[in-house]
Coordinates of C-alpha atoms in Angstrom, one line a residue:
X1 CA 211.3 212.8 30.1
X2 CA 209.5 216.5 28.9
X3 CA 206.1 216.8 28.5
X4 CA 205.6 217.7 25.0
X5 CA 202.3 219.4 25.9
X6 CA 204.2 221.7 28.0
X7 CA 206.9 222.7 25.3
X8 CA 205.2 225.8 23.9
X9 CA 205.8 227.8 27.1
X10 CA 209.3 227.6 26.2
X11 CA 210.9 231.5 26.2
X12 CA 212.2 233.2 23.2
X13 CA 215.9 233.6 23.2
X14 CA 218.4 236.2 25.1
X15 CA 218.0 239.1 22.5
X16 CA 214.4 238.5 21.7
X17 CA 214.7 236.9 18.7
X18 CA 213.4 233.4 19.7
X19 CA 214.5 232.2 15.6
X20 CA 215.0 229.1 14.7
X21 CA 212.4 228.1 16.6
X22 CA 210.7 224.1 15.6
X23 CA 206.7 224.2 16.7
X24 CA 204.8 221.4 16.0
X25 CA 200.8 220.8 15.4
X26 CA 199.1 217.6 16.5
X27 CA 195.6 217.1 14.6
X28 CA 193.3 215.0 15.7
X29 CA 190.4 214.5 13.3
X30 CA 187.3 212.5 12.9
X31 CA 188.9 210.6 9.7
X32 CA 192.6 210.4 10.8
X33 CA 195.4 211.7 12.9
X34 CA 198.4 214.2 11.6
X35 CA 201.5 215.3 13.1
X36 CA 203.2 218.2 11.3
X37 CA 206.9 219.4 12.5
X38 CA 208.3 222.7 11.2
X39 CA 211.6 224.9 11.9
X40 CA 210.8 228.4 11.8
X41 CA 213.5 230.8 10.7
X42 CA 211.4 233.6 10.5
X43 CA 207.5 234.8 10.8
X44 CA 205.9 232.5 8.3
X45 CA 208.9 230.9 7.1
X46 CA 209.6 227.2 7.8
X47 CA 210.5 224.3 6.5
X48 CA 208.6 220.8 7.3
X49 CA 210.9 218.3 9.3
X50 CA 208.3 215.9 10.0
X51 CA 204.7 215.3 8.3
X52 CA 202.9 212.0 9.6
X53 CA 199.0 211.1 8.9
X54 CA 197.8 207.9 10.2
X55 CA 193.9 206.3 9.3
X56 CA 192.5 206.3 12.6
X57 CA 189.1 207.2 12.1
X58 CA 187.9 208.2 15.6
X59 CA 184.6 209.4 14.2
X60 CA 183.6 205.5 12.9
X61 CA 180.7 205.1 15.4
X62 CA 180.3 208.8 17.4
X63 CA 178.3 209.8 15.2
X64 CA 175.8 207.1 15.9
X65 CA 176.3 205.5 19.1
X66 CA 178.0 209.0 20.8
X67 CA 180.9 207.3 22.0
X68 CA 184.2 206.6 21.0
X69 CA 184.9 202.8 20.8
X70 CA 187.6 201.1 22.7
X71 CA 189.5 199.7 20.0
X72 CA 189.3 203.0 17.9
X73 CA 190.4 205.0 21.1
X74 CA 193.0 202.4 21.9
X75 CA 194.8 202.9 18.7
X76 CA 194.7 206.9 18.6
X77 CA 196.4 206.3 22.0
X78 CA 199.1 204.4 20.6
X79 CA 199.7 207.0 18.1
X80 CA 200.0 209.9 19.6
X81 CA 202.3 208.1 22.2
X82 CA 204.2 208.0 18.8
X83 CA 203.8 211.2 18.0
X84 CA 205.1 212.2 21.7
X85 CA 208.1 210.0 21.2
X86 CA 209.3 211.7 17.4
X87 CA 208.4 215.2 19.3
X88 CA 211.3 214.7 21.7
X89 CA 213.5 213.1 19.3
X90 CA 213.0 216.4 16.8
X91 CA 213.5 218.5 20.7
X92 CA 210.1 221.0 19.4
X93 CA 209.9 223.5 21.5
X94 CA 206.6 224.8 21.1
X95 CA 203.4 222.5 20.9
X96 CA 199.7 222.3 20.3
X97 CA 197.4 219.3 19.8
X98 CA 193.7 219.6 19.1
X99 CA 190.7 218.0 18.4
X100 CA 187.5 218.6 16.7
X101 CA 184.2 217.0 16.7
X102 CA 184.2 213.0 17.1
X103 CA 185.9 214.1 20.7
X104 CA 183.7 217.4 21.0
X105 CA 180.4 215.0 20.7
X106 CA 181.4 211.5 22.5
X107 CA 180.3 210.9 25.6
X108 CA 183.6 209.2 26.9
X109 CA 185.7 211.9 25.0
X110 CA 186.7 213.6 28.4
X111 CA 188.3 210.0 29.8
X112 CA 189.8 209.8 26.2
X113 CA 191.7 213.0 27.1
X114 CA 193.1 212.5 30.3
X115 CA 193.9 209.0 29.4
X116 CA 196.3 210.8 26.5
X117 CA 197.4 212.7 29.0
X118 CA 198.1 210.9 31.3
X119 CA 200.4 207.8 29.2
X120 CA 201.1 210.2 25.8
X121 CA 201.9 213.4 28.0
X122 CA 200.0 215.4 25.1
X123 CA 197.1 218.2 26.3
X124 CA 195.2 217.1 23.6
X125 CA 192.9 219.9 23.0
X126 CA 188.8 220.1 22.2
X127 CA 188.8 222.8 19.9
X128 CA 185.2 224.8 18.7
X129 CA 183.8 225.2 14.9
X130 CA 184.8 228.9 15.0
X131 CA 188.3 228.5 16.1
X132 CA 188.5 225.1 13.5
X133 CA 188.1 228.1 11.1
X134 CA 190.3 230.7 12.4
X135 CA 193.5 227.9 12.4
X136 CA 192.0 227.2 8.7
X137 CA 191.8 231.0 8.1
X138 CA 195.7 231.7 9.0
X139 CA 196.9 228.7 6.9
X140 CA 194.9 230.1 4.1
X141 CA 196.1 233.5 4.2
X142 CA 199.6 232.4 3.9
X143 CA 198.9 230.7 0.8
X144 CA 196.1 232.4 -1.0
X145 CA 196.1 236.0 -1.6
X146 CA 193.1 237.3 -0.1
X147 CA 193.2 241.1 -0.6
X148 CA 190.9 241.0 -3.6
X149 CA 187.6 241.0 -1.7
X150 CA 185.7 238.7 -0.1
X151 CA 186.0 234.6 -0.3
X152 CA 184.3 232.2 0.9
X153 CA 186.3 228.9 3.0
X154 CA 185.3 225.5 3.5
X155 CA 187.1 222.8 5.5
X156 CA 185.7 219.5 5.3
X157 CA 186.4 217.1 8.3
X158 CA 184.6 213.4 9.4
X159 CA 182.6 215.1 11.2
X160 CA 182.0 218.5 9.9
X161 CA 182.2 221.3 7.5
X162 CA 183.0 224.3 8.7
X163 CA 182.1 227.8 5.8
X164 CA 183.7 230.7 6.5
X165 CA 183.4 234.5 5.0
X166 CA 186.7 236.1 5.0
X167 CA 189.2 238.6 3.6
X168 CA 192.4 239.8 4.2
X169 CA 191.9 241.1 7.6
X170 CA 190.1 238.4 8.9
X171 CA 186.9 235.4 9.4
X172 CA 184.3 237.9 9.1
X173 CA 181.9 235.2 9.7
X174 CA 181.6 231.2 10.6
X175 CA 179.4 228.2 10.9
X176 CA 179.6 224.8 11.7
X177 CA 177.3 222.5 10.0
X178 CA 177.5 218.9 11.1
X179 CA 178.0 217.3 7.1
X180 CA 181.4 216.0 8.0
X181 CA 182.5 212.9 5.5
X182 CA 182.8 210.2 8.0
X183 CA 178.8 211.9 9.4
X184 CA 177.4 211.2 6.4
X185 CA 178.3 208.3 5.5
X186 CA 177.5 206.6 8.9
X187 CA 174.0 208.4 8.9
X188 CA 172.7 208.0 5.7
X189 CA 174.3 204.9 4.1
X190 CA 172.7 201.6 4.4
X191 CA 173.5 198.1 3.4
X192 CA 169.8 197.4 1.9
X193 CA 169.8 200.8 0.0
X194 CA 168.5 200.7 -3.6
X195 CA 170.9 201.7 -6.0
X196 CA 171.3 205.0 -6.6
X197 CA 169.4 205.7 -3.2
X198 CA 172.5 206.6 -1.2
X199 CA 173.1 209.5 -3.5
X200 CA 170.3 211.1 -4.0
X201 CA 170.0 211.5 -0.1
X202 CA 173.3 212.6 0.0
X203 CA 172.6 215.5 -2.3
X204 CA 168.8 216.0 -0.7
X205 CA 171.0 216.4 2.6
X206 CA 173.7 218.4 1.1
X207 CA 170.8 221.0 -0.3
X208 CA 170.1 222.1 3.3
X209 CA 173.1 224.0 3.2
X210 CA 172.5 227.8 2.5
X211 CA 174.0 231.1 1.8
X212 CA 175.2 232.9 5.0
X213 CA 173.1 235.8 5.5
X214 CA 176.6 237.6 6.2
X215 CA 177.1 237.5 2.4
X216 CA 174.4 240.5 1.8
X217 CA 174.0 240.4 -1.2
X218 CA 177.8 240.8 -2.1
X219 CA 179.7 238.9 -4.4
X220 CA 182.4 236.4 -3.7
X221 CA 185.8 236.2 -5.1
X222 CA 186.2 232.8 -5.2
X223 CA 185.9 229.7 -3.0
X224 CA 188.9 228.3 -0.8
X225 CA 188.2 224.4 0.0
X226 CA 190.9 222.9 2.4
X227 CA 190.6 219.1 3.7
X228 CA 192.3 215.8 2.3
X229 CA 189.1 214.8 0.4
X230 CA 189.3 218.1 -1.4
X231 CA 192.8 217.4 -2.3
X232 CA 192.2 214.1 -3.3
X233 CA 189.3 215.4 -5.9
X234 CA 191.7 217.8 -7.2
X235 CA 194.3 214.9 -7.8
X236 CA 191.5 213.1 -9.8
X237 CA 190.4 215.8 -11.6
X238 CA 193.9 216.4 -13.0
X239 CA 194.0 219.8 -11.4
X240 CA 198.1 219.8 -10.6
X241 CA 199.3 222.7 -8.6
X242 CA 200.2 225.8 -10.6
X243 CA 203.4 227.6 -9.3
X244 CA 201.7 229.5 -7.0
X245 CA 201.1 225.9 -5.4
X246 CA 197.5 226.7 -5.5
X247 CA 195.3 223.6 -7.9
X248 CA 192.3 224.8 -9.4
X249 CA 189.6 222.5 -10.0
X250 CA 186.5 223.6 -12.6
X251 CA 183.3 222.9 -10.8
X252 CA 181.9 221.2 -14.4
X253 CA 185.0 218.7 -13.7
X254 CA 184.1 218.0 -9.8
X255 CA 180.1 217.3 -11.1
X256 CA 182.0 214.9 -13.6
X257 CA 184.2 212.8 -11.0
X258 CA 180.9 212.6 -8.6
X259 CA 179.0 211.0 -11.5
X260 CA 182.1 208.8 -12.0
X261 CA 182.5 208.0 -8.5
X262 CA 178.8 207.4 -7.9
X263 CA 179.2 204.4 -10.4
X264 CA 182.1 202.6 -8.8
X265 CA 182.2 200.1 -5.5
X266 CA 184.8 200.7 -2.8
X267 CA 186.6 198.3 -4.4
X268 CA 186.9 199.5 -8.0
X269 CA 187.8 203.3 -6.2
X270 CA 190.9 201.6 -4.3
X271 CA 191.7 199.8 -7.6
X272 CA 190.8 201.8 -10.3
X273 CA 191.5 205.0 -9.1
X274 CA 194.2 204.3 -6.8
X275 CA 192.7 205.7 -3.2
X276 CA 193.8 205.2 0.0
X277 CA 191.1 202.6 1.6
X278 CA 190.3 205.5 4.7
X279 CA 189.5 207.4 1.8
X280 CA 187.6 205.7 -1.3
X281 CA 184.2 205.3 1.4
X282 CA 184.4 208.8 2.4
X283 CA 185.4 210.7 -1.1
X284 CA 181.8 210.6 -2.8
X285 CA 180.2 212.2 0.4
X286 CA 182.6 215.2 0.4
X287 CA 182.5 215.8 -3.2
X288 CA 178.9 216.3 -2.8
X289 CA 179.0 218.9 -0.2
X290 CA 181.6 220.6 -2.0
X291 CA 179.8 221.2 -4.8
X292 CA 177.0 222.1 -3.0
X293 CA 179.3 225.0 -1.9
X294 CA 180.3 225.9 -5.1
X295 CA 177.0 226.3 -6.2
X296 CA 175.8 228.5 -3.4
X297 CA 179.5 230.8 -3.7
X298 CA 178.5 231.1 -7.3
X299 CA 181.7 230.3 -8.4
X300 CA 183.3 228.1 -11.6
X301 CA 186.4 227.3 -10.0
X302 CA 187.5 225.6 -6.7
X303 CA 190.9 226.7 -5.6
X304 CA 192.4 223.9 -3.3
X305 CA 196.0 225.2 -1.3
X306 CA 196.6 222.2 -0.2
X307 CA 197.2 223.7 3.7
X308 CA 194.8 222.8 6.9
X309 CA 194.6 222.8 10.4
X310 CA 197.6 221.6 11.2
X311 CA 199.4 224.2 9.0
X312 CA 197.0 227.0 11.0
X313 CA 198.6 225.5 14.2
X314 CA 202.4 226.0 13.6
X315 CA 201.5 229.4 11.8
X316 CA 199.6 230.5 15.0
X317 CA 202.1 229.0 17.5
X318 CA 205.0 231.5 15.8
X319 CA 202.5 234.3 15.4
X320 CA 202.2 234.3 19.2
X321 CA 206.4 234.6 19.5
X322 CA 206.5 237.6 17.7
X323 CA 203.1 239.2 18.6
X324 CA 203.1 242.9 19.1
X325 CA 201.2 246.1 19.5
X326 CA 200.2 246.1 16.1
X327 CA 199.1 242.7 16.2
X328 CA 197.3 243.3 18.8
X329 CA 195.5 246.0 17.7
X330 CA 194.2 243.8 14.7
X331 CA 192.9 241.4 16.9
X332 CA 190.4 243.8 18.5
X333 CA 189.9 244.8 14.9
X334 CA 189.5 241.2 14.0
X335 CA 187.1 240.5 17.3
X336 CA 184.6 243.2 16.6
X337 CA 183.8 242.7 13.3
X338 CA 182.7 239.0 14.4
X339 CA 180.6 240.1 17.2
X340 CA 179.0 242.9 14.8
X341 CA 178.5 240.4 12.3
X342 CA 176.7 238.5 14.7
X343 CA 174.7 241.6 16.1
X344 CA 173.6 242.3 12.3
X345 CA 172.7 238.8 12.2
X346 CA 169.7 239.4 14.8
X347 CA 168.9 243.4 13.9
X348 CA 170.6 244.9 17.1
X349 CA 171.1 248.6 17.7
X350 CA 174.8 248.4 16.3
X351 CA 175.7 252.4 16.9
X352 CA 174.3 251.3 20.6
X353 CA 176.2 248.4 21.2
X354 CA 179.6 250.3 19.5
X355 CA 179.4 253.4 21.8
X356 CA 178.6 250.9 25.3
X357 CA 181.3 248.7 24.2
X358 CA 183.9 251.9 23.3
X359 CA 182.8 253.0 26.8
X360 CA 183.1 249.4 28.7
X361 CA 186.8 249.3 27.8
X362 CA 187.4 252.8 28.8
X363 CA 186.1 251.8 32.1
X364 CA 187.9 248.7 32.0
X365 CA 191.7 250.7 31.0
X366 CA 191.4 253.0 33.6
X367 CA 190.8 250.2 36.7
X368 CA 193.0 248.2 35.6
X369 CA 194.6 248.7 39.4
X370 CA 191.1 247.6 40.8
X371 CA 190.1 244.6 38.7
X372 CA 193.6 243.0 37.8
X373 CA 192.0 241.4 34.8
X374 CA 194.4 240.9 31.9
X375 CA 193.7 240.8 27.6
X376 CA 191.7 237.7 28.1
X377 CA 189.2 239.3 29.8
X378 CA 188.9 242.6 28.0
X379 CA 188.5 240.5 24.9
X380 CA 185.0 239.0 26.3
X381 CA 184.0 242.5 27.5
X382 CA 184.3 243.8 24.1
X383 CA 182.0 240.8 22.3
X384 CA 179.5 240.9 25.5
X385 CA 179.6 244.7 25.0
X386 CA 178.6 244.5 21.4
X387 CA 175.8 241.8 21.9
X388 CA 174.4 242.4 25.3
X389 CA 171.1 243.3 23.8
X390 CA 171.0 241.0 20.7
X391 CA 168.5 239.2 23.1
X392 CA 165.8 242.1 21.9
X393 CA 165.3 240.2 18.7
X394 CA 163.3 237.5 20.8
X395 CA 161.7 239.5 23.0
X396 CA 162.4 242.6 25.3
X397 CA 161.2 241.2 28.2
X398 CA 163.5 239.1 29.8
X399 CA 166.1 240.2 26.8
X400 CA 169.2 239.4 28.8
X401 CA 168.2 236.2 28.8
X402 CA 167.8 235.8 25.2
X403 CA 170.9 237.0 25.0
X404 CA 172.7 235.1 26.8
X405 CA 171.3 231.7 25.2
X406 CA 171.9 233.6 21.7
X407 CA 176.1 234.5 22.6
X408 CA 176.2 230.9 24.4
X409 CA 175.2 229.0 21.2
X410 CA 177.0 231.3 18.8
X411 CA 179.6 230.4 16.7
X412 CA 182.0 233.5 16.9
X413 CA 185.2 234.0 15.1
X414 CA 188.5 234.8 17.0
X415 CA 186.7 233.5 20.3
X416 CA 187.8 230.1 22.9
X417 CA 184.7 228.4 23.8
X418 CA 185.8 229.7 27.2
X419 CA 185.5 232.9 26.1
X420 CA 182.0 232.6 24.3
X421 CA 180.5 231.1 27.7
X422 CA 182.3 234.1 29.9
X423 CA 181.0 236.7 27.3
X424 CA 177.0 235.2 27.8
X425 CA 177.1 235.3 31.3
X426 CA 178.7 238.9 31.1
X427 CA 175.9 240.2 28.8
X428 CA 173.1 238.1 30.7
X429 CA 173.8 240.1 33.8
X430 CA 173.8 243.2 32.3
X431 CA 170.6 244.5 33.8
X432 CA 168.6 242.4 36.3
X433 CA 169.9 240.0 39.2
X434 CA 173.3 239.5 40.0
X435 CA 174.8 236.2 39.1
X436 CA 173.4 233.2 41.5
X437 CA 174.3 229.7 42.6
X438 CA 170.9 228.2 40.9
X439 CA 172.1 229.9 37.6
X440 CA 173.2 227.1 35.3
X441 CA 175.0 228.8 33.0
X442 CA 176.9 230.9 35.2
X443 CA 177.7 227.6 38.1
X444 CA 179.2 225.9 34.1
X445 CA 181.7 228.4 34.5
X446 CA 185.3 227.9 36.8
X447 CA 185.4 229.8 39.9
X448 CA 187.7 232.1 38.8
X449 CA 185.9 232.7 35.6
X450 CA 182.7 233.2 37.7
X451 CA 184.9 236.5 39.6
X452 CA 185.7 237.7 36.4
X453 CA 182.2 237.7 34.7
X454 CA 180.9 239.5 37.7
X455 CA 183.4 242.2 37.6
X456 CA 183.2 242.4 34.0
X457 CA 179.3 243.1 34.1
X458 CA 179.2 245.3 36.8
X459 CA 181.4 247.4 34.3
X460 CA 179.3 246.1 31.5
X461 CA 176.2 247.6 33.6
X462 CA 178.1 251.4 34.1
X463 CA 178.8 251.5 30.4
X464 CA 175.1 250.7 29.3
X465 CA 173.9 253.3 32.2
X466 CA 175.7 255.8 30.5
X467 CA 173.9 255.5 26.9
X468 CA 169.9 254.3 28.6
X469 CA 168.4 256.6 25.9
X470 CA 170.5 254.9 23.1
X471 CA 171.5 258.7 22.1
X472 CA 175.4 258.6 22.8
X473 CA 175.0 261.6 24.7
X474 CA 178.4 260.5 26.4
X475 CA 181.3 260.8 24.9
X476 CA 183.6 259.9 27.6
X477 CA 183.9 258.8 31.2
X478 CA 187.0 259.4 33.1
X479 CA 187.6 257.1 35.9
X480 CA 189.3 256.7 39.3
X481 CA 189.1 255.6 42.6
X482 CA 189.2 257.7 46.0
X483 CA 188.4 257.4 49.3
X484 CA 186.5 254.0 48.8
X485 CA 184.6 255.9 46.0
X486 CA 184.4 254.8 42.5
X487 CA 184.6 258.4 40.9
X488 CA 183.0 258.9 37.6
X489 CA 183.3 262.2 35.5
X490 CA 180.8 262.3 32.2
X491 CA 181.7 263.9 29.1
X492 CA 179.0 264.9 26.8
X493 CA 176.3 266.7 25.0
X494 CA 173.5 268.5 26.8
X495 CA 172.1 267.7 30.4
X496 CA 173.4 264.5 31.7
X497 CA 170.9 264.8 34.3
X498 CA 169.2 260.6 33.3
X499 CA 172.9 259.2 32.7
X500 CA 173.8 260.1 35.9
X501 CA 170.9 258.6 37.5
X502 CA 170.9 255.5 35.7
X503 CA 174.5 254.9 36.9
X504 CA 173.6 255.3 40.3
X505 CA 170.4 252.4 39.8
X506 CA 173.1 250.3 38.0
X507 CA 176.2 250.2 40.6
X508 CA 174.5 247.8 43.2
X509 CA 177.0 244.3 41.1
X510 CA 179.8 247.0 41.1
X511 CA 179.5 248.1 44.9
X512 CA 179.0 244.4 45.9
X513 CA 182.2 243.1 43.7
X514 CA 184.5 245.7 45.1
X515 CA 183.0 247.2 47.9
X516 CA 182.8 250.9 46.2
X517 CA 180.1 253.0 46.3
X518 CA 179.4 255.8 43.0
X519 CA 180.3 259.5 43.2
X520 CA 179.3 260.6 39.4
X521 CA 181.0 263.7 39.3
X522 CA 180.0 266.9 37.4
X523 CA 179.2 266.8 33.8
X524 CA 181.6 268.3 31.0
X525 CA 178.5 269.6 28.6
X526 CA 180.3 269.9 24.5
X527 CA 178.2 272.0 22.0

């Protein structure tokens, strides 16, 4: 029997057009459970073959107790053993299943997974805020046009909401606040409430939320909300679809339905206004933070596209058949504008961290021979490039620190949490000690990660060598290796004379990594 975990790395066909192709998303959430199948015939063309939800609400308890309960886990199990049993019967041939927050925070969560595992034969799959809002991102794009400037996106889960800034190249920016539906009303209801108590702390709560600092001042074109309970509102408020398939729901009317809803019992919101029991608790909680969001975007209308995670997944899995150079080149794109974001955030030296990071990847693409190291790891060279001094806005001393602990709690855009861990450790050992057994953050890492961050900041340190005045006196480095020599050849304006020294204080992680010692060669000096 196949492993529908293992579908995805099924190969594109003789020809290299790998159309139709049927991908399928498995979503997890904190609320309930979804299975979406879709046949592909083309880049962002499909039709849906299968769409399931089911009300398991993993999240009932997590949030207070931090673990998942043994009946609740029980039944997701027999679920996705269903979902496992309609993937083969639909024969997908590309899979991904993921899971946010209740999982992310329970303290049994990693037994949870190998148990699926183990009797579903899903790799069910912990996924981070940022990339929660990068799935959300590509499912929006494909429905929303987003050329028009800049929008703001929230997706509403049980556990959390996660606000995005993006336009039509990209999540410029992302943050993960933990207001999910399911959170709030665990936390902050209460059976011997007052009346009218449970509301008013909901909105105190909700008021927490702010305005991302990545705004600046500019002005939004409108605010994207994805999630079922945001669909659901839009139902209520009599906001149908238009043909665009896009339902627009006046803020006026959602400050209307909350007042409306606010009034009613459980009950007489199952009865009355005909919602699902998983979501009559839940709606009032959502609607609140929603409108918080309006209010802070500035905006009059909510525009709902009734797509998700599970829509980002499929969209995603295809993207990655018929990924190219081009596509490729927008990543990086894509990848420094969150780590810049982030640098703005705490007041780094951006034209600094640019011209290290243009020169750590020109290190890196020329020893490619020496260091083996594939996209992957370029990709955390170029955000632990960008932010390896984002630590100054602590402190100087012991910066690289900071910096590390600032990178490691960071919600970036476009990055695993793999990758945010590698890209810490990589800027924390920019200057300093080499990495060491006693180093917690660095021993977090898997052996093989640990090699790569320590060839990646021994590159890292060259690069940051070459601009120690913060001047960008060099503009280029040309790179080979001879005669168990790492041979470097500067490029640049006026006497190189401190670059050149500086590399040869900062090759001792190099020299111990690959066993090469530094020859900086003479200096090319441009007008």
């Amino acid at each position: 029997m196949a492993n529908p975990s293992r579908a995805k790395q099924g190969r594109p066909r003789k020809g290299g057009n790998p159309f139709p192709v049927r991908c399928a998303a498995v979503d997890v959430g904190s609320n309930a459970m979804r299975l979406l199948v879709a046949e592909f015939t083309a880049p962002g063309r499909f039709r849906p073959l299968a769409s399931e939800r089911n009300p398991v609400r993993l999240g009932h308890g997590v949030f207070l107790s931090g673990r998942l309960s043994t009946r609740v886990a029980a039944a997701a199990l027999e679920v996705l053993k269903g979902y496992a049993a309609r993937l083969r019967e639909l024969k997908v041939t590309r899979v991904r299943a993921v899971t946010t927050s209740a999982v992310r925070e329970s303290a049994n969560g990693k037994v949870f997974l190998s148990t699926v595992k183990r009797q579903a034969g899903i790799n069910l799959e912990v996924i981070s805020g940022s990339e929660e809002a990068r799935l959300v991102f590509r499912a929006v794009s494909s429905r929303v046009d987003l050329s028009r400037g800049l929008w703001m996106m929230a997706d509403l889960g049980g556990g959390s909401v996660e606000v995005s800034l993006a336009d039509a190249s990209g999540v410029l920016w992302s943050e993960s606040h933990t207001m999910g539906s399911v959170r709030l009303l665990e936390e902050l209801s209460g059976d011997d409430a007052e009346p009218g108590a449970f509301l008013r702390l909901l909105k105190e709560y909700a008021d927490t939320l702010r305005v991302p600092e990545a705004l600046e001042g500019r002005r939004l074109v409108g605010l994207v909300a994805t999630g079922g309970n945001m669909e659901s509102l839009a139902q209520l408020a009599m906001a149908a679809p238009g043909p665009d398939g896009l339902a627009r729901v006046p803020v006026a009317a959602l400050s209307q339905l909350i007042r409306q809803l606010s009034k009613l019992s459980y009950r007489q919101r199952v009865s009355e206004l005909g919602l699902r029991e998983d979501r009559a608790d839940v709606i009032l909680p959502a609607a609140i933070v929603y409108e918080r969001l309006a209010r802070l975007a500035k905006v009059r209308e909510i525009t709902v596209p009734f797509v998700g995670v599970k829509e980002g997944v499929v969209l995603d899995l295809v993207d990655g058949l018929s990924a190219g150079l081009a596509r490729s080149d927008e990543r990086e794109r894509r990848l420094t504008q969150a780590a810049v974001a982030l640098g703005r955030k705490y007041r780094f030296d951006e034209a600094h961290g640019r011209h290290v990071t243009r020169l750590a990847l020109e290190l890196f693409d020329q020893l490619r021979s020496l260091h083996g190291l594939g996209a992957d790891a370029r990709q955390v060279l170029q955000a632990a490039a960008i932010l390896h001094d984002i630590g100054t806005f602590v402190s100087y001393t012991r910066h690289h620190k900071h910096s590390l602990y600032l990178i490691q709690h960071a919600n970036l855009p476009e990055f695993t949490p793999r990758q945010i861990l590698m890209a810490a450790n990589v800027a924390r050992y920019h200057r300093r000690s080499a990495p060491k057994a006693e180093h917690v953050p660095y021993v977090a890492l898997a052996p093989e990660d640990r090699q790569t961050v320590r060839g990646l900041a021994s590159l890292l340190r060259l690069a940051d060598a070459m601009d120690r005045e913060h001047r960008q006196k060099v503009t280029g480095v040309k790179a080979c290796v001879r005669r168990r020599q790492l041979h470097l050849a500067l490029e640049g304006r006026g006497d190189l004379l401190l670059e050149g020294w500086a590399l040869k204080r900062k090759s001792d992680l190099f020299k111990e990594t690959y066993g090469l010692s530094l020859e900086v060669a003479e200096t090319r000096k441009g007008g």
